[in-house]
PDB file of C-alpha atoms in Angstrom:
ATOM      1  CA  UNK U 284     108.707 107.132  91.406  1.00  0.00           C
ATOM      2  CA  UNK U 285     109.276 104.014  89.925  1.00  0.00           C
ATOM      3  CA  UNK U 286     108.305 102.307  86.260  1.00  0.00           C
ATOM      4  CA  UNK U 287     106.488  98.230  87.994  1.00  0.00           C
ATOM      5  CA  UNK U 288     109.112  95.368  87.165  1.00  0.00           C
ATOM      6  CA  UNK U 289     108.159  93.063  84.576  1.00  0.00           C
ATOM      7  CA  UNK U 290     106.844  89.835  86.157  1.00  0.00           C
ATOM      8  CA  UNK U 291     110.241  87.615  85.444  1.00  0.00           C
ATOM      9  CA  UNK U 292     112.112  90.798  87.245  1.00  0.00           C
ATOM     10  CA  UNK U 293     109.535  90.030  89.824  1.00  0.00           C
ATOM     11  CA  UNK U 294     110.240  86.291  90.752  1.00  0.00           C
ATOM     12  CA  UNK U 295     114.040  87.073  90.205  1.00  0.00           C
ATOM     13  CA  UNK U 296     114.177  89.758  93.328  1.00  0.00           C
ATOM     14  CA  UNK U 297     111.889  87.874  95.272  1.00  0.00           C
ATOM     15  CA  UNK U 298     114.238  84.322  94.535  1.00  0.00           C
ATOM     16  CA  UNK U 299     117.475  86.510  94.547  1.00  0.00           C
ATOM     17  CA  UNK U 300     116.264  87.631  98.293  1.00  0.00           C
ATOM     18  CA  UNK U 301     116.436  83.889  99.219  1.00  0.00           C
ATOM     19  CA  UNK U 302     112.575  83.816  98.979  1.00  0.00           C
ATOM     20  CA  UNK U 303     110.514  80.210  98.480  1.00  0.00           C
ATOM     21  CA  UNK U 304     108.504  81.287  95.586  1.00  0.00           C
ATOM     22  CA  UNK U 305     105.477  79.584  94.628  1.00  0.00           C
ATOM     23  CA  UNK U 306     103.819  80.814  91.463  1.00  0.00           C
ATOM     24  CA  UNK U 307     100.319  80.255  91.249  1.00  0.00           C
ATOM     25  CA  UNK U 308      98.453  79.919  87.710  1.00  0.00           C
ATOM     26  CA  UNK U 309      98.720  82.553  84.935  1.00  0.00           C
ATOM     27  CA  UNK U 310      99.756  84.683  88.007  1.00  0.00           C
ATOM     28  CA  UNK U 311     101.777  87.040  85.093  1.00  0.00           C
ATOM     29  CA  UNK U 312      99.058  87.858  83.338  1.00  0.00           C
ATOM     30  CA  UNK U 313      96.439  88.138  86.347  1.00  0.00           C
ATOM     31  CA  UNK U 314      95.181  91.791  86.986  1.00  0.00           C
ATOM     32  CA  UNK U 315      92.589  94.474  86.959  1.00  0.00           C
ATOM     33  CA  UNK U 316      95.135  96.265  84.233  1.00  0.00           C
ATOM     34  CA  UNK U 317      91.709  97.001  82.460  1.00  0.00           C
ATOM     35  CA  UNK U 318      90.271  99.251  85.718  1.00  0.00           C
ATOM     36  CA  UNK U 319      93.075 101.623  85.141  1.00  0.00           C
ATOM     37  CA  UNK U 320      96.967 101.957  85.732  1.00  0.00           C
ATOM     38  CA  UNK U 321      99.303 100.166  87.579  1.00  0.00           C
ATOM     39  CA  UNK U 322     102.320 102.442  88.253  1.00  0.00           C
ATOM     40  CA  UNK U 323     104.079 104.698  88.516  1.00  0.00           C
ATOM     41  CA  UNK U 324     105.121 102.551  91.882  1.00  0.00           C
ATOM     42  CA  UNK U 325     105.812 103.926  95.020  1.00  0.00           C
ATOM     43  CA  UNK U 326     105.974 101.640  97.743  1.00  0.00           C
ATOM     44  CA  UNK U 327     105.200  97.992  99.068  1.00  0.00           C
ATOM     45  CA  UNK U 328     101.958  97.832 101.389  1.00  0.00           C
ATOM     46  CA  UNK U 329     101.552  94.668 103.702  1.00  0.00           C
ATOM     47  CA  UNK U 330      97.776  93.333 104.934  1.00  0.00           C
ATOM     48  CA  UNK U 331      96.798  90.373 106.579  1.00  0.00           C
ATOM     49  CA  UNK U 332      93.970  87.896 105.681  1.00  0.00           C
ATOM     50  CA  UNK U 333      91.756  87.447 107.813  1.00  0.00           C
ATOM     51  CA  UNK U 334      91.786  83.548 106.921  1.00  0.00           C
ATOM     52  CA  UNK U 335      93.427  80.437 107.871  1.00  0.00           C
ATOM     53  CA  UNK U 336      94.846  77.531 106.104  1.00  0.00           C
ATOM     54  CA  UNK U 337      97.094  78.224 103.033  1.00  0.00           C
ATOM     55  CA  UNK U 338      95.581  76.738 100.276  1.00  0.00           C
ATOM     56  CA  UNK U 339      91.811  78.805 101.022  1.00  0.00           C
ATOM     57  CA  UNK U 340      93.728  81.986 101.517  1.00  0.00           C
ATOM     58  CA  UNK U 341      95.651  81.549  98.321  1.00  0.00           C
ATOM     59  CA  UNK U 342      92.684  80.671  96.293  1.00  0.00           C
ATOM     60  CA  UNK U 343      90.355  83.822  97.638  1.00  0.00           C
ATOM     61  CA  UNK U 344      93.710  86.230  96.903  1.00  0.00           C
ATOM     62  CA  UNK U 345      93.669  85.119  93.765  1.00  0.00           C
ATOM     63  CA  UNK U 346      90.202  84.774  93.025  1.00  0.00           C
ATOM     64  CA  UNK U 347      88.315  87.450  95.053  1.00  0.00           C
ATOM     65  CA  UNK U 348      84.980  87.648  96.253  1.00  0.00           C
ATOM     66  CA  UNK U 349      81.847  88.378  94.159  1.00  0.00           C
ATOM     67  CA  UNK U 350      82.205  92.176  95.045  1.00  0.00           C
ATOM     68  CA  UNK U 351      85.863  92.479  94.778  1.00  0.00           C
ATOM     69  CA  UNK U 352      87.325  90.579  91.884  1.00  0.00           C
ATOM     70  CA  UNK U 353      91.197  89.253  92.266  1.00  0.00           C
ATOM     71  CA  UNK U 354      94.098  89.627  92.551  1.00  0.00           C
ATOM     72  CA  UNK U 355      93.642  90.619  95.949  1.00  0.00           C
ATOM     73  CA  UNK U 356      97.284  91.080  96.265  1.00  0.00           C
ATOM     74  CA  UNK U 357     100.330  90.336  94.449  1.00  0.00           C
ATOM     75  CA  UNK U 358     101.910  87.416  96.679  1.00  0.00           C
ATOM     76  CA  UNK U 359     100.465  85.832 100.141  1.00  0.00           C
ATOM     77  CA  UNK U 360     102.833  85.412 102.091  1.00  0.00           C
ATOM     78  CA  UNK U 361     102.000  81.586 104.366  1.00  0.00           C
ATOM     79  CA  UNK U 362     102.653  80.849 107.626  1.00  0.00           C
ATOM     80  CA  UNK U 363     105.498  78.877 106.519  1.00  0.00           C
ATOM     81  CA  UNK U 364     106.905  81.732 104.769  1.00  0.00           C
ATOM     82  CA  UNK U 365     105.948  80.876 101.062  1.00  0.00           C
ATOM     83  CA  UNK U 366     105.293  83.270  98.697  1.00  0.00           C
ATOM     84  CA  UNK U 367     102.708  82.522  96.887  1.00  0.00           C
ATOM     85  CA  UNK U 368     102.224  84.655  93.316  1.00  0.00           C
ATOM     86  CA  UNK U 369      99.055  85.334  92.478  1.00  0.00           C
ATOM     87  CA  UNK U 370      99.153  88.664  89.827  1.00  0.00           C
ATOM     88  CA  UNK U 371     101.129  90.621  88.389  1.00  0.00           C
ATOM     89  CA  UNK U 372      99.529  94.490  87.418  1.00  0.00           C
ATOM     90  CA  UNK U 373      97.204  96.425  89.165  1.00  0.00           C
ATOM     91  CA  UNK U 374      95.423  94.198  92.113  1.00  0.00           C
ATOM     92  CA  UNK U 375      93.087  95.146  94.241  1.00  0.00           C
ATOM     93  CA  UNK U 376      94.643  95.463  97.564  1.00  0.00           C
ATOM     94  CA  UNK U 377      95.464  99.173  98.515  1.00  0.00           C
ATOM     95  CA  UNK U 378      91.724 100.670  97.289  1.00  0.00           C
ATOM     96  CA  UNK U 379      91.469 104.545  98.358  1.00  0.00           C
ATOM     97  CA  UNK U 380      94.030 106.000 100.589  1.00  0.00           C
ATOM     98  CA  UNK U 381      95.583 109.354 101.948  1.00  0.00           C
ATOM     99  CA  UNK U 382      97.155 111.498  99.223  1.00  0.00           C
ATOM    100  CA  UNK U 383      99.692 113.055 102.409  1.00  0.00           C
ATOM    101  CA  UNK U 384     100.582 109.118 102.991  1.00  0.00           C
ATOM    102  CA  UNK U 385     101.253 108.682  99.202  1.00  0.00           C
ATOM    103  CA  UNK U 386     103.645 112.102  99.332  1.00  0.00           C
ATOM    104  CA  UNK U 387     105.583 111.128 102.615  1.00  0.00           C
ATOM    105  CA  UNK U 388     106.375 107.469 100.865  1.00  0.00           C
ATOM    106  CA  UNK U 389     107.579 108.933  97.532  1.00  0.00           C
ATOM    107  CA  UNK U 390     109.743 111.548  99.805  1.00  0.00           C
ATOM    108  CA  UNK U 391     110.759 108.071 102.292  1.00  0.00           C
ATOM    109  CA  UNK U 392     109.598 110.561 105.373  1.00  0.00           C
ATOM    110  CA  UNK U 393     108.114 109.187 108.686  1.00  0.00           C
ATOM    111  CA  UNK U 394     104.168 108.927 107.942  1.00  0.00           C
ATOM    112  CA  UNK U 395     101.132 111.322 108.516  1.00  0.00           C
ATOM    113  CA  UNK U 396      98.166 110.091 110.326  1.00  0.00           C
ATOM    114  CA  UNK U 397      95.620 108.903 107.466  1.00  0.00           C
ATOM    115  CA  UNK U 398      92.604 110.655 107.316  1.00  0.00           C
ATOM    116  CA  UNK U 399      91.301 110.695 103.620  1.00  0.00           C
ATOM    117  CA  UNK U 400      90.668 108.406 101.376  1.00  0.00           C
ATOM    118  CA  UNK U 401      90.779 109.826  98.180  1.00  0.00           C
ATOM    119  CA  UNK U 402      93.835 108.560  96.140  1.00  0.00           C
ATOM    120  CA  UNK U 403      93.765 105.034  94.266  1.00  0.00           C
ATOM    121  CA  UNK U 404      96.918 103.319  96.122  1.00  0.00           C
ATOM    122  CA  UNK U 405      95.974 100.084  93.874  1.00  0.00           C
ATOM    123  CA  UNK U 406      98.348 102.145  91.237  1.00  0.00           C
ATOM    124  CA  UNK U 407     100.848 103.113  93.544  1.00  0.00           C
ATOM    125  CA  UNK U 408     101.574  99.817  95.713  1.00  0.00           C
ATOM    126  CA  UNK U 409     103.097  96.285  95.091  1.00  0.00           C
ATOM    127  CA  UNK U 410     100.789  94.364  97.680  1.00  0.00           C
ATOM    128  CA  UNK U 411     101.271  91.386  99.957  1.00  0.00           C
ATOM    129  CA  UNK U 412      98.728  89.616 101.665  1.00  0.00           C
ATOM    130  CA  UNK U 413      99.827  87.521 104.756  1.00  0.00           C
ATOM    131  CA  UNK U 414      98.249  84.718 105.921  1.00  0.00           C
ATOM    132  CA  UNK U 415      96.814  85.561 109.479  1.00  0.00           C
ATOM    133  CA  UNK U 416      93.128  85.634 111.430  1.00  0.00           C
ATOM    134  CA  UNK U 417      93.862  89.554 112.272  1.00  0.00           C
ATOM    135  CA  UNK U 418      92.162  89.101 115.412  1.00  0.00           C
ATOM    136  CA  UNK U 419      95.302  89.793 117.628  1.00  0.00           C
ATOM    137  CA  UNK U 420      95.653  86.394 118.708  1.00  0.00           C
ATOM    138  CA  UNK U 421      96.774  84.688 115.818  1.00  0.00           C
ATOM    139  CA  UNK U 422     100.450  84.254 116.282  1.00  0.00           C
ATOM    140  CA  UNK U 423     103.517  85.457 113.287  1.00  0.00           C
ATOM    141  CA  UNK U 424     106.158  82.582 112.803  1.00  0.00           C
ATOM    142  CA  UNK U 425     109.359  83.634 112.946  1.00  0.00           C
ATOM    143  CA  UNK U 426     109.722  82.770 109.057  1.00  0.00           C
ATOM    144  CA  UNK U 427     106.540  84.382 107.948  1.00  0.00           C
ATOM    145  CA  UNK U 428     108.001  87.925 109.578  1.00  0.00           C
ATOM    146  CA  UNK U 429     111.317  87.259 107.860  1.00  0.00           C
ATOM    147  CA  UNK U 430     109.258  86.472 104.759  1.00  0.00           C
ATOM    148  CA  UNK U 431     107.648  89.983 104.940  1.00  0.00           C
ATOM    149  CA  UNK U 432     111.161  91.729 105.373  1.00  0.00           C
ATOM    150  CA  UNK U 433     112.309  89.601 102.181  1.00  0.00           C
ATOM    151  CA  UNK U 434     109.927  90.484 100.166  1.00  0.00           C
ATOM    152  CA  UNK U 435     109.822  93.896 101.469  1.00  0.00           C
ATOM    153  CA  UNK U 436     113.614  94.342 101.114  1.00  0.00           C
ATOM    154  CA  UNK U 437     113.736  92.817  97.928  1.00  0.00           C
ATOM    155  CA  UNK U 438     111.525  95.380  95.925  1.00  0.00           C
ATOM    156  CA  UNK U 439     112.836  98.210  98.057  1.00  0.00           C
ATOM    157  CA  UNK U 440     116.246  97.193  96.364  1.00  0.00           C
ATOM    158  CA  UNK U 441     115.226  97.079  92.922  1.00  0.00           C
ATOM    159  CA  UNK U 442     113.702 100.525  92.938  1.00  0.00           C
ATOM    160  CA  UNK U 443     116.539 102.304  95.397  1.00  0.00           C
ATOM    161  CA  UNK U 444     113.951 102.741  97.757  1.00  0.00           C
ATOM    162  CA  UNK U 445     114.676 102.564 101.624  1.00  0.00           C
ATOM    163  CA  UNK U 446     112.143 101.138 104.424  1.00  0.00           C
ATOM    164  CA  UNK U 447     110.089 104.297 104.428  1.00  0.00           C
ATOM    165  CA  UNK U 448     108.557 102.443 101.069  1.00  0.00           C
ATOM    166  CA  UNK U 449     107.194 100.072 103.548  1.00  0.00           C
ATOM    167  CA  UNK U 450     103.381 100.557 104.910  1.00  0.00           C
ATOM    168  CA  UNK U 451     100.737  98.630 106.488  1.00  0.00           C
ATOM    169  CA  UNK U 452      96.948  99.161 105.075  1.00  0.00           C
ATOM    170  CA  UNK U 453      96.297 100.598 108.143  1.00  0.00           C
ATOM    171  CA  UNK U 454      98.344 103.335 107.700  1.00  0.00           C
ATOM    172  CA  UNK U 455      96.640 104.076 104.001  1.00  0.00           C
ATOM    173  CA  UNK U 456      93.523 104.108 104.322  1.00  0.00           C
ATOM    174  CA  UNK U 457      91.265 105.297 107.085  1.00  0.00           C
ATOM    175  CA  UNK U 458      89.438 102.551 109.068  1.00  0.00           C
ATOM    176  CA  UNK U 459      92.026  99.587 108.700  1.00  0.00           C
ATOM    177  CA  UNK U 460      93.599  97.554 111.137  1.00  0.00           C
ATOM    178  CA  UNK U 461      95.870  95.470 108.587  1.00  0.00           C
ATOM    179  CA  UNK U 462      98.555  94.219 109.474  1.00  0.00           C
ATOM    180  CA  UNK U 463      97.291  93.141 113.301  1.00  0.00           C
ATOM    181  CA  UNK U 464      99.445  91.521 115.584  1.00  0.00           C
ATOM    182  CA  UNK U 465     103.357  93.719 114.685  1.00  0.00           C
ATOM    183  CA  UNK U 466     104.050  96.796 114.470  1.00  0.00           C
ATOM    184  CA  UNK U 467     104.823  98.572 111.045  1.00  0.00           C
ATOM    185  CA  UNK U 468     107.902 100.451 112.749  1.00  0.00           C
ATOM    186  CA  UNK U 469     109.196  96.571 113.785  1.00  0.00           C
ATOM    187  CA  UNK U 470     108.496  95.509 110.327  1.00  0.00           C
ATOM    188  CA  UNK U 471     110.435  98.432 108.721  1.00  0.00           C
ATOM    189  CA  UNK U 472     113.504  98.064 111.411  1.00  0.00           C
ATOM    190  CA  UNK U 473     113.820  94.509 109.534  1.00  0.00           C
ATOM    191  CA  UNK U 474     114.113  95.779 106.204  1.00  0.00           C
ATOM    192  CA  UNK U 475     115.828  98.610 107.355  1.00  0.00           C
ATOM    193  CA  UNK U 476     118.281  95.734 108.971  1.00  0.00           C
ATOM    194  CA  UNK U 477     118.473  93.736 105.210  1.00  0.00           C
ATOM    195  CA  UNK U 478     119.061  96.899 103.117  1.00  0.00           C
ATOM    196  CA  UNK U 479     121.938  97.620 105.310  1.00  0.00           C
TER     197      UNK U 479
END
């Protein structure tokens, strides 16, 4: 259990990790702080888009939809392997998830299968959105997987935490299929690998 960084602690783990870092706006000051709290912190949860082209995906994670108001995340993460900063606080990203997930992360044990949804993970999770169709088909680049390990890595390392921090969406919340297209045991093997 972990106190969020401040935003500049933020960029400087995600630049010290040898992240590009693009910050977006009044990206520090962008949240839903006012819907309720954003920590204690747990863990880092990773999603894909369901979009295409950079510059769209960038603007809806920031902006939201009509029904779900931005930040939809705290970075996308491109194809290219950009971060891209778009809030800093509570985001809505994570939504209602398994309280048993939320206990295994804080203990760093392998995962339960998800079958409630009735704790608010947009308190508990720093959130990346990565820029990808979800459909299966839509490929990773090589940098955009590193970029997820990075970024991954690089808040695991701030708060002591090991890979076991790391989750998918679809392992949160009941119904998801986020992240599509690599496996959440892969993606934690990477960060396992930079921790090291």
């Amino acid at each position: 259990m972990s106190s969020p960084m401040s935003a500049s602690r933020f960029l400087e783990v995600l630049m010290n990790e040898g992240l590009t870092v693009v910050q977006v706006g009044d990206w520090r000051t962008h949240n839903r702080n006012h819907k309720g709290p954003w920590g204690p912190v747990n863990g880092v949860m990773i999603h894909h888009t369901v979009s295409s082209g950079t510059a769209a995906t960038v603007r809806i994670c920031r902006d939201g939809y009509p029904d779900l108001p931005g930040p939809l995340c705290h970075g996308v993460i491109a194809k290219d392997g950009r971060v891209h900063l778009v809030g800093h606080g509570r985001a809505n990203h994570a939504g209602l998830g398994d309280d048993d997930v939320l206990r295994a992360v804080v203990a760093e044990k392998r995962l339960p299968g998800d079958n409630e949804s009735n704790t608010d993970g947009n308190r508990h999770f720093y959130g990346f959105e990565c820029e990808n169709l979800g459909d299966g088909k839509d490929p990773w680049p090589d940098a955009q997987l590193e970029a997820v390990a990075k970024a991954a890595a690089a808040i695991c390392r701030h708060h002591d935490w090991n890979s076991r921090s790391v989750i998918g969406h679809k392992e949160w919340q009941p119904g998801k299929i986020d992240p599509r297209g690599f496996s959440m045991d892969s993606m934690r093997a990477r960060v396992h690998d930079r921790l090291k």
